[in-house]
């Protein structure tokens, strides 16, 4: 099991559902259809799972950076919405 070192220093198990949901939400915000959101979220989740596989720990900043980089190759709007997703969680 890979632990994610969060911004405040605590650790939690890598949860691919959280990653999938955040990429899906970014795609939906960029007006992708449901199938496009699912495809992009599944592809990104698979890529990150291959990165964390075999690692004991990974920093959440590294995950976000890699996801942003990959999303930027696909669509700058999706990258933008993914990047802005985290601060918006504080408002909820």
PDB file of C-alpha atoms in Angstrom, residues 27-84:
ATOM      1  CA  UNK A  27     -13.361  17.370 -17.343  1.00  0.00           C
ATOM      2  CA  UNK A  28     -17.011  18.038 -16.547  1.00  0.00           C
ATOM      3  CA  UNK A  29     -16.168  21.660 -15.733  1.00  0.00           C
ATOM      4  CA  UNK A  30     -14.483  21.896 -19.144  1.00  0.00           C
ATOM      5  CA  UNK A  31     -17.758  20.714 -20.718  1.00  0.00           C
ATOM      6  CA  UNK A  32     -16.652  17.221 -21.679  1.00  0.00           C
ATOM      7  CA  UNK A  33     -19.464  14.725 -22.126  1.00  0.00           C
ATOM      8  CA  UNK A  34     -19.842  11.866 -19.653  1.00  0.00           C
ATOM      9  CA  UNK A  35     -17.937   9.372 -21.806  1.00  0.00           C
ATOM     10  CA  UNK A  36     -15.068  11.832 -22.273  1.00  0.00           C
ATOM     11  CA  UNK A  37     -14.893  12.487 -18.538  1.00  0.00           C
ATOM     12  CA  UNK A  38     -14.861   8.775 -17.771  1.00  0.00           C
ATOM     13  CA  UNK A  39     -12.202   8.042 -20.390  1.00  0.00           C
ATOM     14  CA  UNK A  40      -9.873  10.843 -19.237  1.00  0.00           C
ATOM     15  CA  UNK A  41     -10.338  10.005 -15.547  1.00  0.00           C
ATOM     16  CA  UNK A  42      -9.677   6.307 -16.146  1.00  0.00           C
ATOM     17  CA  UNK A  43      -6.558   7.008 -18.225  1.00  0.00           C
ATOM     18  CA  UNK A  44      -5.150   9.439 -15.681  1.00  0.00           C
ATOM     19  CA  UNK A  45      -5.897   7.084 -12.795  1.00  0.00           C
ATOM     20  CA  UNK A  46      -4.094   4.247 -14.589  1.00  0.00           C
ATOM     21  CA  UNK A  47      -1.051   6.469 -15.213  1.00  0.00           C
ATOM     22  CA  UNK A  48      -0.808   7.574 -11.599  1.00  0.00           C
ATOM     23  CA  UNK A  49      -1.322   4.025 -10.327  1.00  0.00           C
ATOM     24  CA  UNK A  50       1.690   2.962 -12.394  1.00  0.00           C
ATOM     25  CA  UNK A  51       3.717   5.797 -10.827  1.00  0.00           C
ATOM     26  CA  UNK A  52       2.816   4.929  -7.224  1.00  0.00           C
ATOM     27  CA  UNK A  53       3.077   1.161  -7.708  1.00  0.00           C
ATOM     28  CA  UNK A  54       5.811  -0.253  -5.522  1.00  0.00           C
ATOM     29  CA  UNK A  55       6.422   3.002  -3.662  1.00  0.00           C
ATOM     30  CA  UNK A  56       5.940   3.221   0.079  1.00  0.00           C
ATOM     31  CA  UNK A  57       5.211   6.962   0.010  1.00  0.00           C
ATOM     32  CA  UNK A  58       4.566   9.714  -2.482  1.00  0.00           C
ATOM     33  CA  UNK A  59       3.988  13.401  -1.889  1.00  0.00           C
ATOM     34  CA  UNK A  60       0.572  14.742  -2.887  1.00  0.00           C
ATOM     35  CA  UNK A  61       2.333  17.648  -4.634  1.00  0.00           C
ATOM     36  CA  UNK A  62       4.128  15.187  -6.901  1.00  0.00           C
ATOM     37  CA  UNK A  63       0.849  13.514  -7.818  1.00  0.00           C
ATOM     38  CA  UNK A  64      -0.824  16.852  -8.552  1.00  0.00           C
ATOM     39  CA  UNK A  65       2.158  18.041 -10.584  1.00  0.00           C
ATOM     40  CA  UNK A  66       2.233  14.923 -12.735  1.00  0.00           C
ATOM     41  CA  UNK A  67      -1.521  14.960 -13.273  1.00  0.00           C
ATOM     42  CA  UNK A  68      -1.439  18.643 -14.245  1.00  0.00           C
ATOM     43  CA  UNK A  69       1.395  17.989 -16.681  1.00  0.00           C
ATOM     44  CA  UNK A  70      -0.449  15.102 -18.339  1.00  0.00           C
ATOM     45  CA  UNK A  71      -3.765  16.956 -18.454  1.00  0.00           C
ATOM     46  CA  UNK A  72      -2.033  19.945 -20.028  1.00  0.00           C
ATOM     47  CA  UNK A  73      -0.987  17.713 -22.912  1.00  0.00           C
ATOM     48  CA  UNK A  74      -4.626  16.753 -23.454  1.00  0.00           C
ATOM     49  CA  UNK A  75      -6.492  20.002 -22.822  1.00  0.00           C
ATOM     50  CA  UNK A  76      -5.379  23.225 -21.125  1.00  0.00           C
ATOM     51  CA  UNK A  77      -8.922  23.878 -19.885  1.00  0.00           C
ATOM     52  CA  UNK A  78      -9.042  20.553 -18.056  1.00  0.00           C
ATOM     53  CA  UNK A  79      -5.633  21.281 -16.544  1.00  0.00           C
ATOM     54  CA  UNK A  80      -6.904  24.681 -15.371  1.00  0.00           C
ATOM     55  CA  UNK A  81     -10.010  23.226 -13.735  1.00  0.00           C
ATOM     56  CA  UNK A  82      -8.000  20.423 -12.111  1.00  0.00           C
ATOM     57  CA  UNK A  83      -5.558  22.971 -10.715  1.00  0.00           C
ATOM     58  CA  UNK A  84      -8.339  25.174  -9.341  1.00  0.00           C
TER      59      UNK A  84
END
